[in-house]
Structures are given as C-alpha cells and as structure tokens.
Short mmCIF file of C-alpha atoms and ligand atoms in Angstrom, two decimals:
data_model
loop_
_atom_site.label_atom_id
_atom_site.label_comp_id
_atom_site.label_asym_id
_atom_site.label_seq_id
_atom_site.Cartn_x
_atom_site.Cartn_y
_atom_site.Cartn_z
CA UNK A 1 162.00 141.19 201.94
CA UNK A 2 162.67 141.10 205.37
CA UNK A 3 164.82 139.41 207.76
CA UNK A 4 164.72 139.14 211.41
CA UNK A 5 167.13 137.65 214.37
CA UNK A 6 166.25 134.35 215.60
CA UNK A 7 164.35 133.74 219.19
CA UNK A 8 161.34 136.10 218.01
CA UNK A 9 158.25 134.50 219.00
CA UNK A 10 155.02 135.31 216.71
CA UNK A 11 154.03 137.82 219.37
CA UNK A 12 157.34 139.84 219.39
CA UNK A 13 158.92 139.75 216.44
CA UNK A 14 156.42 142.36 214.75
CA UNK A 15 157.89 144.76 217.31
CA UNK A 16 161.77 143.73 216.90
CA UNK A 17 161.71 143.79 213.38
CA UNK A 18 161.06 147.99 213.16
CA UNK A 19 164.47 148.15 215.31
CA UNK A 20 166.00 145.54 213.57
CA UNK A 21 165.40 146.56 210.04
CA UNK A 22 168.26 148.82 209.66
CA UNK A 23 170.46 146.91 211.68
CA UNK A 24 169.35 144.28 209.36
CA UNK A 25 170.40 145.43 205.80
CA UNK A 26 173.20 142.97 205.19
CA UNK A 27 171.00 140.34 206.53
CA UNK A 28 168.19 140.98 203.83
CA UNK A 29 170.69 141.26 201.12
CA UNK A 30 171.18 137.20 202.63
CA UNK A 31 167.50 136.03 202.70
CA UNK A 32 167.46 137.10 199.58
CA UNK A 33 170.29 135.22 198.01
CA UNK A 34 169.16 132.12 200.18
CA UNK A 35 165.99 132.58 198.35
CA UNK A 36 167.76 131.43 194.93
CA UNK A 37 170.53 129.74 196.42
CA UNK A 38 169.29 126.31 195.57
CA UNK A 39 166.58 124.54 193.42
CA UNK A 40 166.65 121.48 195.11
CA UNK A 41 165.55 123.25 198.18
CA UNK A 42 162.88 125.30 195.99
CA UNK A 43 160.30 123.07 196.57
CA UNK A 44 159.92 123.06 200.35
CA UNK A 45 161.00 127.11 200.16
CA UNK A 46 158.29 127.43 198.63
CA UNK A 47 155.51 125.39 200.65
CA UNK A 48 157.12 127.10 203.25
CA UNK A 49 156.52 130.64 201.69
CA UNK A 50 152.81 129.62 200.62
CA UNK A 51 152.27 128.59 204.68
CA UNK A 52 153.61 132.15 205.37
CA UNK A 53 153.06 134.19 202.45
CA UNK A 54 152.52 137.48 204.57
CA UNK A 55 155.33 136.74 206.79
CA UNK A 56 158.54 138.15 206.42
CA UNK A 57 161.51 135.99 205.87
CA UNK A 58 162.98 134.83 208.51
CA UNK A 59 166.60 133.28 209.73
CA UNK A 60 167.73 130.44 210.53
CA UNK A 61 163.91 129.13 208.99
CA UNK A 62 160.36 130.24 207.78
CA UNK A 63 158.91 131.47 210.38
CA UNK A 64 155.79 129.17 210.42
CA UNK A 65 158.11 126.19 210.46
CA UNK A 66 159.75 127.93 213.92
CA UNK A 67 156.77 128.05 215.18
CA UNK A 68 155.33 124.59 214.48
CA UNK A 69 158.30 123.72 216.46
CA UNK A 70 158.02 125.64 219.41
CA UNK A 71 154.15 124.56 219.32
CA UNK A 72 155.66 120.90 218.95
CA UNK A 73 157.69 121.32 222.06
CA UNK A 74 155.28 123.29 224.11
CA UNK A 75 152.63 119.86 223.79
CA UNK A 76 155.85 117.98 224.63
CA UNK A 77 156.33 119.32 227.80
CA UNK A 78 152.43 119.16 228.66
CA UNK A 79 152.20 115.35 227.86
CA UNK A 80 152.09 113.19 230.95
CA UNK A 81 154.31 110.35 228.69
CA UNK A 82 157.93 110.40 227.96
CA UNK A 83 159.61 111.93 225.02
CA UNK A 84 161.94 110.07 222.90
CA UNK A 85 165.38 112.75 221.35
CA UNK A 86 166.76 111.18 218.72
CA UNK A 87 170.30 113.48 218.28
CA UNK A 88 172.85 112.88 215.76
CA UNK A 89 175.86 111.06 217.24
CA UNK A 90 178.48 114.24 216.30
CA UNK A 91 179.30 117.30 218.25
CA UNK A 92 176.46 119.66 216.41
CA UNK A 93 173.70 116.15 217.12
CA UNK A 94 174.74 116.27 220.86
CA UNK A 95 174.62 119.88 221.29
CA UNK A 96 171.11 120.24 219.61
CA UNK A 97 169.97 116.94 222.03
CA UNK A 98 171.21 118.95 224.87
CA UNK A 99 169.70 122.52 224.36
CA UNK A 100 166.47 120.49 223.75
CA UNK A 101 166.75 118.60 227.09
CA UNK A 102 167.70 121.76 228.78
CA UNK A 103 164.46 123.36 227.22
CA UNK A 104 162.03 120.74 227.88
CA UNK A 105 163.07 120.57 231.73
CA UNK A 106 163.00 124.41 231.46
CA UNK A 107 159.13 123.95 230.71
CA UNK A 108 158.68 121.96 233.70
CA UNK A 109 158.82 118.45 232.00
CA UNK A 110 160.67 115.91 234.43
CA UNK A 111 164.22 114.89 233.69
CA UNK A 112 163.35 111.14 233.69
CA UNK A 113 160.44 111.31 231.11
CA UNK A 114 163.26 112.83 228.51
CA UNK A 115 164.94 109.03 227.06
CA UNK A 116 167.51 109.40 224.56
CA UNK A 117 167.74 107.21 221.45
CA UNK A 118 171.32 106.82 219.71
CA UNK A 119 171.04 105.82 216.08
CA UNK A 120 173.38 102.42 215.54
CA UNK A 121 176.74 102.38 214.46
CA UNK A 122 177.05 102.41 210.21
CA UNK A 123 172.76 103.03 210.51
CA UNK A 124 171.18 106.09 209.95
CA UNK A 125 167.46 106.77 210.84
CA UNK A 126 165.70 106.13 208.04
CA UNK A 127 167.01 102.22 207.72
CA UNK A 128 164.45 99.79 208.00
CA UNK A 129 166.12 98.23 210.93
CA UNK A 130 166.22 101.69 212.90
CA UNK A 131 162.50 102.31 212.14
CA UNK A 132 161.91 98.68 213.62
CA UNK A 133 163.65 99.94 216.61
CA UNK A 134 162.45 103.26 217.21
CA UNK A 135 158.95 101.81 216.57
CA UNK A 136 159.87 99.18 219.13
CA UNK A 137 161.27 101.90 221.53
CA UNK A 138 157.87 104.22 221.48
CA UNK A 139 155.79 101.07 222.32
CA UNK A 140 157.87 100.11 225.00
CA UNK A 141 158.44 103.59 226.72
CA UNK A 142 155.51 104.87 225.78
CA UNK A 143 156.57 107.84 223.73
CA UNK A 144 154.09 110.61 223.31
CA UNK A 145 156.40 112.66 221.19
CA UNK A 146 159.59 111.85 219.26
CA UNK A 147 162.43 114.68 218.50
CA UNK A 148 164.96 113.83 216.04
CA UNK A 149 168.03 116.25 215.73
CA UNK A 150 170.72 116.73 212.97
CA UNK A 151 169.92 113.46 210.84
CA UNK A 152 169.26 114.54 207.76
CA UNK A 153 166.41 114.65 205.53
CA UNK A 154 164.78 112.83 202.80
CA UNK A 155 161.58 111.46 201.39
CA UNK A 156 160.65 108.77 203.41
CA UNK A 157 157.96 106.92 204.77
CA UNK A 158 156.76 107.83 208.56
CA UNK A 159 160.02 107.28 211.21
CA UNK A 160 157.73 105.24 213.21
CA UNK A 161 154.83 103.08 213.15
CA UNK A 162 151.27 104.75 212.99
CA UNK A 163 149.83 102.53 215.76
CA UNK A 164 152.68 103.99 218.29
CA UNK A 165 150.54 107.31 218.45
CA UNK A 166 153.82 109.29 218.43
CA UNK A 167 154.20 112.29 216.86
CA UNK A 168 157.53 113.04 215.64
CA UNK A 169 159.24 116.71 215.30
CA UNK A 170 162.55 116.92 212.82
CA UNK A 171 165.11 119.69 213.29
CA UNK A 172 167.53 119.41 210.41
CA UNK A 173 169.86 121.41 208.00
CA UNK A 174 170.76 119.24 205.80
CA UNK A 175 170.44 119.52 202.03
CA UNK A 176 167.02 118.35 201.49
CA UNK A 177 163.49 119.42 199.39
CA UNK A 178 161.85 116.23 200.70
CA UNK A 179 160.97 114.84 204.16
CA UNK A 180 159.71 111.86 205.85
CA UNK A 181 156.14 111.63 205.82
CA UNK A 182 154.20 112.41 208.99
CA UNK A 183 156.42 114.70 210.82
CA UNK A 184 156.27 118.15 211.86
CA UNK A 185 159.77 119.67 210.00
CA UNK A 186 161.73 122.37 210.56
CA UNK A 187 165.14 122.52 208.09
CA UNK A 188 167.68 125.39 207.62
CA UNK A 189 169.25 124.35 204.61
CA UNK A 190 167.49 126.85 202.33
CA UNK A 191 168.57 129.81 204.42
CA UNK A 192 171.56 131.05 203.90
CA UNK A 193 174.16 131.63 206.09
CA UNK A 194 173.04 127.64 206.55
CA UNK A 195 172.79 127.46 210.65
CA UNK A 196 174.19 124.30 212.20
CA UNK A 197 171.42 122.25 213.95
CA UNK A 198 172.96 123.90 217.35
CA UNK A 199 171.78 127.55 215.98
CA UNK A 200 168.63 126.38 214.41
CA UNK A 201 167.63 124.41 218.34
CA UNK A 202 168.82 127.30 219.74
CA UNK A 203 166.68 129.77 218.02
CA UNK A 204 163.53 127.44 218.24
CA UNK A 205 163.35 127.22 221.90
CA UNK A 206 165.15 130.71 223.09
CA UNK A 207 161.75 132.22 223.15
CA UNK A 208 160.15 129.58 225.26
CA UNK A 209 161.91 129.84 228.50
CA UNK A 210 163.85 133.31 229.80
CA UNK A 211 166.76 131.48 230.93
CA UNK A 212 167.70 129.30 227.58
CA UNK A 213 169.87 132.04 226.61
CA UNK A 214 171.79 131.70 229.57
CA UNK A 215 171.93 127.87 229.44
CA UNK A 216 172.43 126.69 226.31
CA UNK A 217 174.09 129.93 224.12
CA UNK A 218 177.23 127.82 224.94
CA UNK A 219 176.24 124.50 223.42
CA UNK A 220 174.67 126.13 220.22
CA UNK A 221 178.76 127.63 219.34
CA UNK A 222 179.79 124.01 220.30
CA UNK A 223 177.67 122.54 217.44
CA UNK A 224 178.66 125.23 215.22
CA UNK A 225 182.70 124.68 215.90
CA UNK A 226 181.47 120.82 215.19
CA UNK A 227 180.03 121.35 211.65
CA UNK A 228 181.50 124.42 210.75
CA UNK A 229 184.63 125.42 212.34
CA UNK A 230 185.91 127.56 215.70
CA UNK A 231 186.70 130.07 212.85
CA UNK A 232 183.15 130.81 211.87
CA UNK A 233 182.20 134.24 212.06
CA UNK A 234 179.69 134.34 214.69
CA UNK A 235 178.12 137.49 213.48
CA UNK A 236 174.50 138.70 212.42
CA UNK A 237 172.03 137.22 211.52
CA UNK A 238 173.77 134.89 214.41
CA UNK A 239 172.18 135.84 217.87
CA UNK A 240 174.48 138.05 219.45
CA UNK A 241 174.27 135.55 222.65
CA UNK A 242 176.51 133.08 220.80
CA UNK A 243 179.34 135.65 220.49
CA UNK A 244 179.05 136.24 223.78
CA UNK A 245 179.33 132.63 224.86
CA UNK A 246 181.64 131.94 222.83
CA UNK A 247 183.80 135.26 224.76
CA UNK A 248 182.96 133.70 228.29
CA UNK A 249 183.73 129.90 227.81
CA UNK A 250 186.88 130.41 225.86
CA UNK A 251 186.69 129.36 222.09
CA UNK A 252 189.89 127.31 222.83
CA UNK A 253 188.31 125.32 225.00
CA UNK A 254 185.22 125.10 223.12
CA UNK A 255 187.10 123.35 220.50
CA UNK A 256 189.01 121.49 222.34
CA UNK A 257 185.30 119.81 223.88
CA UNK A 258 184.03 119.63 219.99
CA UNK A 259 187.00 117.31 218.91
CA UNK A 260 186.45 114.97 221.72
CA UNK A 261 182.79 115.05 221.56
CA UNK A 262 183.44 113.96 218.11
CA UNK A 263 185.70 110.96 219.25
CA UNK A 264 183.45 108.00 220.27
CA UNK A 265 181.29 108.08 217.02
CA UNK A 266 184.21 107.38 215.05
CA UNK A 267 185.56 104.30 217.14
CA UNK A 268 184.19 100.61 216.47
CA UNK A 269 182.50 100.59 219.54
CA UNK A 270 180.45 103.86 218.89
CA UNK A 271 179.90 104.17 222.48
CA UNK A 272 177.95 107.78 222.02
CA UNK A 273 176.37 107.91 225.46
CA UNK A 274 180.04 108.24 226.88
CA UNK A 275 179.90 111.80 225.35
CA UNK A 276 176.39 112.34 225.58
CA UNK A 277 176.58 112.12 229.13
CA UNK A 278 178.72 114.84 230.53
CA UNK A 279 176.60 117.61 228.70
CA UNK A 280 173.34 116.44 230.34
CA UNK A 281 172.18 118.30 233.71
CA UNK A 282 169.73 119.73 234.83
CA UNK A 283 168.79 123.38 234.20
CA UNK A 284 168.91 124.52 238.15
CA UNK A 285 172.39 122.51 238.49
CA UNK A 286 174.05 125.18 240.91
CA UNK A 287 177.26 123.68 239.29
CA UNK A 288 176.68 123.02 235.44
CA UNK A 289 179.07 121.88 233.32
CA UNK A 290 181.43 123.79 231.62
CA UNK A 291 183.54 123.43 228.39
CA UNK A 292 186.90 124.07 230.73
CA UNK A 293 184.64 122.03 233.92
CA UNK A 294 184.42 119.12 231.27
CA UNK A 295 187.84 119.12 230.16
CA UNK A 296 189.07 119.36 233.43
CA UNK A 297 188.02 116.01 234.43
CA UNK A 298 185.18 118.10 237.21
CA UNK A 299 182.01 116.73 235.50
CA UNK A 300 183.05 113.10 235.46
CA UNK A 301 187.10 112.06 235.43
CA UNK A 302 186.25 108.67 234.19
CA UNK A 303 184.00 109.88 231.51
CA UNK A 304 186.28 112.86 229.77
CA UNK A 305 189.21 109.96 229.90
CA UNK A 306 187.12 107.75 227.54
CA UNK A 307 187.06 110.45 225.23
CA UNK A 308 190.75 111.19 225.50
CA UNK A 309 191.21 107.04 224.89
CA UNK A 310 188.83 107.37 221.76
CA UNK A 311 190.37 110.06 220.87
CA UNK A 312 193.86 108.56 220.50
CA UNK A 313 193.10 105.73 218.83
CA UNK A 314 191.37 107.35 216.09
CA UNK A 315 194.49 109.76 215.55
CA UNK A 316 196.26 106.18 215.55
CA UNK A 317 194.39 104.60 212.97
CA UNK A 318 194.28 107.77 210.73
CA UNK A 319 197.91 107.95 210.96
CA UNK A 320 197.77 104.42 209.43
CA UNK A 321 195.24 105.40 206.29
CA UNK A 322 195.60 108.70 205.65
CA UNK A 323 199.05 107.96 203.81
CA UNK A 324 197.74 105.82 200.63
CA UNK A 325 198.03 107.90 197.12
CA UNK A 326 194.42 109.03 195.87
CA UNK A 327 193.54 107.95 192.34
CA UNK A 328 191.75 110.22 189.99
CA UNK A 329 188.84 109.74 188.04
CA UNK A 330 189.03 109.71 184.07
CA UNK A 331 188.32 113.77 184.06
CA UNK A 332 190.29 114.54 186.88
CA UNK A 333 187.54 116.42 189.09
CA UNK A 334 187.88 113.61 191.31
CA UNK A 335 190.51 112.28 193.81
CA UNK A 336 190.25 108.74 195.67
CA UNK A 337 191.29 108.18 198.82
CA UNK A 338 190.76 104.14 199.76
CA UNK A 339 190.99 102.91 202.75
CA UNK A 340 190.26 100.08 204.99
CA UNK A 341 189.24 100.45 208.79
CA UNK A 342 186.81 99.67 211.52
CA UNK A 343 186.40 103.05 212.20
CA UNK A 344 184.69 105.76 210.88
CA UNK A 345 187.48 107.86 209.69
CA UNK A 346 186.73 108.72 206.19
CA UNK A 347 185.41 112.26 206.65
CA UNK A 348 188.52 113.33 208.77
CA UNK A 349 190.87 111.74 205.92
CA UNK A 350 188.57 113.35 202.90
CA UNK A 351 189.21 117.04 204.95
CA UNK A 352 192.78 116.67 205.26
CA UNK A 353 193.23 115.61 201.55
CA UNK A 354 190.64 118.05 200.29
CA UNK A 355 193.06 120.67 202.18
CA UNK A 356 196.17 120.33 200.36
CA UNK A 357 195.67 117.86 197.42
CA UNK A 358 196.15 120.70 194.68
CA UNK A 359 194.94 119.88 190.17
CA UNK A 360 193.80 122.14 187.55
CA UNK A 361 190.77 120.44 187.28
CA UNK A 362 190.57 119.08 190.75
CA UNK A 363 187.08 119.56 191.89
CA UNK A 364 186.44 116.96 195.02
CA UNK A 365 187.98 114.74 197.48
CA UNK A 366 186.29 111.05 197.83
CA UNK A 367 187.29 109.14 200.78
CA UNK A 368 185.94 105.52 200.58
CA UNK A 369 186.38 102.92 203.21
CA UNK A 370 185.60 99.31 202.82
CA UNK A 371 185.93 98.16 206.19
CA UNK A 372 183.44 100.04 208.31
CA UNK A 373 180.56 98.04 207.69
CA UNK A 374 180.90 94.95 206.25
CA UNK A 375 179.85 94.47 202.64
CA UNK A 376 179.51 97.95 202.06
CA UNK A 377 181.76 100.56 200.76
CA UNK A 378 181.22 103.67 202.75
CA UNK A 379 182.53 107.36 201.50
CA UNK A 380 183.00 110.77 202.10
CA UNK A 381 183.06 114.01 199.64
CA UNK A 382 184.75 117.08 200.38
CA UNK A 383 185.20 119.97 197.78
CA UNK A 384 188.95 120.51 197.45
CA UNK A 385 190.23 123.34 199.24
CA UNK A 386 191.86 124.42 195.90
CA UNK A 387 188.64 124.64 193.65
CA UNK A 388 186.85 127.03 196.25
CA UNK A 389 185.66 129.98 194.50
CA UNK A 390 185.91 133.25 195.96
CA UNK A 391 183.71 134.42 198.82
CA UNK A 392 180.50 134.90 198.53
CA UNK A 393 180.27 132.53 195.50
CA UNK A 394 178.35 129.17 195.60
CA UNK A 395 181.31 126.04 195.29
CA UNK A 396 181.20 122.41 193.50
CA UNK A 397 177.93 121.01 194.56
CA UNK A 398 179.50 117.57 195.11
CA UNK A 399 175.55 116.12 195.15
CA UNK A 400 174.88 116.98 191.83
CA UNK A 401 177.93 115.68 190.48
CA UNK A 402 178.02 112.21 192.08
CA UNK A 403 174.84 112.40 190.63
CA UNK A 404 175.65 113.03 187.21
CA UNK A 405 179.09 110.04 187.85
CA UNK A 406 176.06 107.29 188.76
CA UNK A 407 173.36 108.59 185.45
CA UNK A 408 176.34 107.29 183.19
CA UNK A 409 175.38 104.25 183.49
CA UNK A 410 171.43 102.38 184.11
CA UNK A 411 172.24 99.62 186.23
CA UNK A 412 173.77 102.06 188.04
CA UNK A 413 171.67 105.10 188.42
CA UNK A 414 168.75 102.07 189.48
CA UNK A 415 171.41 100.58 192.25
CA UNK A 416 172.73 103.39 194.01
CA UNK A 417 170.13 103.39 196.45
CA UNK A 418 169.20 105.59 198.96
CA UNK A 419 172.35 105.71 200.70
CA UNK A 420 174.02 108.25 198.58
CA UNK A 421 174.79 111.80 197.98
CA UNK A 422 172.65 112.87 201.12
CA UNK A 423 173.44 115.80 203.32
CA UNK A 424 174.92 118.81 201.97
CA UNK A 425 176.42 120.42 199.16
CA UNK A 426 179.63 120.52 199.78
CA UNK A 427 180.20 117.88 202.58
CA UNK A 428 178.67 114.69 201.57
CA UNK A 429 178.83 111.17 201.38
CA UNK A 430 177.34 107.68 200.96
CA UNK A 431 177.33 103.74 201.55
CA UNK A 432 176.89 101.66 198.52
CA UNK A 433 176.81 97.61 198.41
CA UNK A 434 180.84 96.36 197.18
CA UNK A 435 179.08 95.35 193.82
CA UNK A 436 177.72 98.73 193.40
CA UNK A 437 180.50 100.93 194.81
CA UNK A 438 182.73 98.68 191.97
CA UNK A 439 180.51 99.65 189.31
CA UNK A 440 180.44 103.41 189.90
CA UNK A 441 184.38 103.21 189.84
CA UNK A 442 184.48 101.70 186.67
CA UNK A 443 181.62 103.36 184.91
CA UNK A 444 180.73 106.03 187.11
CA UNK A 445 184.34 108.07 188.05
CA UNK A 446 186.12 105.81 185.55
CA UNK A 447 188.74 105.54 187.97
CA UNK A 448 192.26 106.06 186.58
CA UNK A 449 193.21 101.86 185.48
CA UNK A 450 195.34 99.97 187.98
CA UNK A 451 198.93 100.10 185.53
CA UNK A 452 198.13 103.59 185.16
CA UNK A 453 197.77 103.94 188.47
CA UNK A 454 201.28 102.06 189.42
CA UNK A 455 202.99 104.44 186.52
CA UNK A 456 201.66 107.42 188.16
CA UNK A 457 202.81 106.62 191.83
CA UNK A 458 206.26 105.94 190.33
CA UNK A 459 206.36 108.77 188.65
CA UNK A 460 205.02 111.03 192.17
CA UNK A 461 207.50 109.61 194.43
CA UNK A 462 209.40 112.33 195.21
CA UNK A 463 206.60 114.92 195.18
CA UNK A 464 204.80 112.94 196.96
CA UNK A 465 207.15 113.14 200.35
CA UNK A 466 206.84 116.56 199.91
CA UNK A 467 203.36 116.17 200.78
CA UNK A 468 204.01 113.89 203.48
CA UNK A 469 205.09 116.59 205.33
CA UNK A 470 202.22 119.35 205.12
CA UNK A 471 200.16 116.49 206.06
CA UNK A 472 201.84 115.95 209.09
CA UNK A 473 202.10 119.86 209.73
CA UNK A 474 198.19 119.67 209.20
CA UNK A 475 197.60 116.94 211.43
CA UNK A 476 200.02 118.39 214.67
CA UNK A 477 198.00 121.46 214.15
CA UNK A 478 194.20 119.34 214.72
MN1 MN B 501 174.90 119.13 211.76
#
C-alpha cells in the first residue's frame, strides 16, 4: 500500500510517488492503520477502494474522490451562473470557504458570481428549514453549483431541490459512512492522520492553479489551529507548504486570528459574515490580508473590533457557566456539565472540564445547555483528558457510547433523532427535544439522583476550590 502527499493531480502523482515512496514509509505504515481504523467508516472506504481499486492510497482522501472534486470545481468555474459556498460557521468552515473562493477566482470565475450561504444559528444543513432555504437560495440566484464545507455528513435526502438543477459538491471530515443523496463527496474521516477541512480544501484545489500554494497555505494551518490545535504537528503526510506558512505568518498570530474567527458563531447574534469578511479578497490583491494585517486592525478596524466585542462577551458568559459542579452518570464514565445560556458555549466549557476533571472510570465530558435554542437541550462530548490512552492508540469513541446510553431504553433509542452523536469520535455532540434530553438522563446516563447529588457537592467543597483555581489558570492561558 501506498501513500502519496496531497496536491498530486492524476497526471503527476504517478511520477511523485517513485520519489516519494521512501520518503513515505511512515506515511504507509498510516494509510494502513487508517484502513482499519474505523468500521463505521468501512463502508464508504470501501466504495471508495472499489472506485479506485488500482490506485494507490492516498492522503488526506481516495484519490478518485480528489479528483471528482477538482473535476467538480473545474465545471464550477466554467459555468456562466453563480456558485453558492456553503462553509461551516467556525475557524476550519471559514478557512475551507476561503481557499475555495481564492481557487475559483484563481480559475478565472468572477468574484461576484461566488455568493456565500451561512447556515442559521442552532440549524445545521440538513434541517428541513435550511433545505427550504438553500432550495429557495439556488432558485433565486440561480446557482449552477453548490459547495458545502466542514458540515458534516450523514444519510440524507438531496441538500436541495431536484428542480433547482444544482449540483452540489461536499468537502467534509467528519465521522461519517453515509452521505446525502445526490452529491458529489469527498470526506477525510477514514484517513488517518484525519485532515481538518482546511487541509483536505487545500489539497483538492493546490493542483488546479500554480499560485494556491502561495495564497491559501496560510488559511489551511488556520483551520487546522481551529479544529485541532496551534500544537499540531504539521508534519508529513501534511504538505510541507503548511509548515512553511505556518513559519512566515507567525503561529502566534495564527492563533490569535483562529480564536476570534471562532467568536461570532458563539454569540446570540451569530453574525458570521463579520468574520467571514476580512478573509475574503481577491487573489491579485497587491495587499492581501494577513493573520498580523487582520489583527492589526489594516484589513478593516471596524470589522476585527466586532470580533474583539464577541469575543469578550463570550469569555463573560463562560465565566458565568463554567463554574456549576458536573454530575456523573450511574457508571461514572460520564460527567455533566449543565448550563443555561444564549450562547453557544458548551463546547468551550466541555474542553475545559474534559482538561482537568480527573475519575478512575471517567471516560467523557457532556456539556448540555438548555438555553441556546429554545425547547431543546443542546450538548457537547469531549473525551476526558485523563482517559486518553497513550499515543498512537485509538481513545473513547464518545459516538458509540452515547449510542449504547440511548439503546437502554426503546422510547428512547426511537426519539433521539437525528440530531445526535454526529461528527467525530472524540468531539461530538447533539440537540435533543427537553422531553427527550430528560429521558436519556434518567434512563440513558442514569444521572447521579438530585439528594445524591446535593450530598456529593457537600461533601466536594473544599476540593472543589482547589479546582477553581486550575480552571482559572486554564482559562488566563486561552
Ligand atoms: Mn472542521
């Protein structure tokens, strides 16, 4: 089994993979693993090995999927209608949106034919209200092509109306063996290292244009500091051009950008655009924007400011929830954080628990707000920092386990919806109806009972202000 570097096209990477090889050992050793690393993914490994059963393996994707993509984006740019992007609404979304942009206009199609579609607030794309919309949007703008980045993936039926006409490309890395119907897909999430959807954009359209690599190395690390962390190793099979970046526009400020890119998705207003906007220019923009250009208030004073306000306020409002006491569920795998808040801070709060919250049988973090959309109940998983096995080793895969919480009971395992335990193994979530999210407590987790509960937090006290203060420690250091 082989595996090659990302950015080969079809009619190069025969060539690059006889230097490569050698270069390449530790990387094989890795396609191979991602080969059995999951059998939830299994089933689209394998239609994607059956497409490409002569082809070597390839990183971040099978290498038929790359190149449905790049054929995808190549009929994009040659359609005299607009295309629709579709990015995720966090710093790895945005980044993906913006290499894409950069790429299209690259291949000569016009900035104004490239709209942008923002998913709504506490929706995700494959709600019936979105489709209505998106449907809606095609019509009206007469979309040719749709390009959805960094939503996630599951069986579902077409993301738009047949009668649009629009064909729609996904570019995802999410956990997933099953995709919308209809859509060309490409998905990393059976080949590990995982790439963000940053890397995976990146490596679709470097081969299309010469000067991607120049324009848009930079926003691929941004999406990886977003998912993954500025301490990611950004090493083969990474492109090399990402290390580089990553050299010239200062990592520091790099994640300084990713935190308040991440900032207006998480406020009540979800005003998106506010960071979507200062990444978008033009590709022959004699003065582009800049991670340090950006912060520096050079791109657009008023804009970076909003971020800084959005910013602030969520730090306020975390300060206010991240303090209540978890409860844990009857077998203690599971912690509890509730909260209740307007904003989307439950994935912040699940990281910072999941970093210090230490049991013997401690498995995951739940954060779980109940004010973020109303009548819902709207959580986040995180494996806890203290059950991480050693490296190299697969964790807790927190989606079969919530899995296994909601099959204790029927009503509950027929109620949970669709809404739940999407997106990756170790970082996922849900939103469940207040009737539903109740019943999984009580039958599913079989949440420690409320006297219990008040005995416990007695007992913690002092302990507990111990922890108060590597919170805080943990916080000053974000
Ligand atoms: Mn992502």
């Amino acid at each position: 089994m082989i595996t090659i570097f990302p950015g080969c096209s079809v009619q190069s990477f025969r060539a690059r993979v006889v230097t490569k090889v050698c270069m390449a050992s530790s990387s094989a050793v890795l396609g191979k693993r991602a080969r059995s690393v999951s059998t939830d993914a299994a089933a689209y490994d394998e239609a994607a090995a059956s497409e490409s059963e002569s082809e070597p393996f390839v990183w971040p994707a099978p290498l038929a999927r790359l190149e449905a993509a790049r054929n995808f984006i190549r009929e994009c740019a040659a359609s005299p209608k607009n295309i629709l992007l579709v990015p995720d609404r966090d710093a790895d979304g945005l980044s993906s949106g913006t290499i894409m942009s950069l790429a299209l206009q690259l291949l000569s199609k016009p900035q104004h034919q490239i709209h942008t579609h923002f998913v709504l607030a506490g929706r995700n794309i494959f709600s019936t209200e979105e489709r209505e919309l998106m449907t809606g949007l095609c019509r009206e703008q007469e979309i040719s092509h749709m390009i959805v980045l960094d939503q996630g993936s599951r069986a579902a039926p077409p993301l738009v109306e047949a009668d649009t006409g629009t064909k729609v490309l996904i570019i995802d890395h999410h956990q997933s063996a099953h995709f919308p119907s209809g859509a060309v897909v490409v998905n990393a999430c059976a080949h590990a290292p995982v790439a963000t959807s940053s890397v995976l954009t990146y490596a679709i359209c470097e081969p299309l244009h010469a000067a991607v690599e120049e324009k848009a190395a930079w926003l691929a690390v941004l999406g990886v500091f977003g998912d993954l962390g500025p301490s990611t190793k950004l090493e083969p099979p990474y492109p090399p051009a990402l290390a580089a970046a990553k050299k010239k526009y200062r990592a520091t400020h790099i994640s300084s950008l990713t935190a308040l890119m991440n900032a207006p998705r998480r406020t009540p207003e979800c005003n998106t655009i506010d960071a979507w906007m200062l990444l978008q220019h033009a590709p022959d923009d004699e003065n582009p924007p800049t991670p340090k250009r950006i912060l520096d208030g050079e791109v657009d004073k008023v804009g970076i400011e909003q971020l800084r306000d959005a910013s602030a306020r969520i730090k306020a409002e975390t300060e206010r929830c991240r303090r209540n006491a978890p409860v844990f569920s009857a077998d203690r795998r599971v912690a509890v954080v509730l909260m209740h808040s307007a904003y989307q801070i439950h994935g912040p709060i699940a990281t910072m628990w999941a970093g210090f919250l230490k049991g013997s049988r401690l498995e995951v973090v739940m954060a779980a707000n109940t004010g973020y959309v109303e009548g819902k109940v709207n959580f986040s998983c995180r494996m806890a920092r203290s059950a991480k096995p050693p490296d190299g080793e697969s964790g807790v895969d927190i989606i079969a386990m919530l899995s296994e919480y909601a099959a204790k009971d029927q009503w509950l395992l027929e109620n949970v919806g669709t809404e739940f335990a999407n997106g990756h193994k170790q970082a996922t979530g849900g939103s469940l109806r207040k009737d539903v999210w109740e019943m999984f407590v009580e039958k599913g987790l079989e949440l420690t009972k409320k006297e219990d509960k008040k005995t416990r937090k007695s007992k913690k006290e002092p302990a507990e202000k111990k922890q108060k203060n590597t919170l805080d420690a943990w916080v000053k250091k974000d």
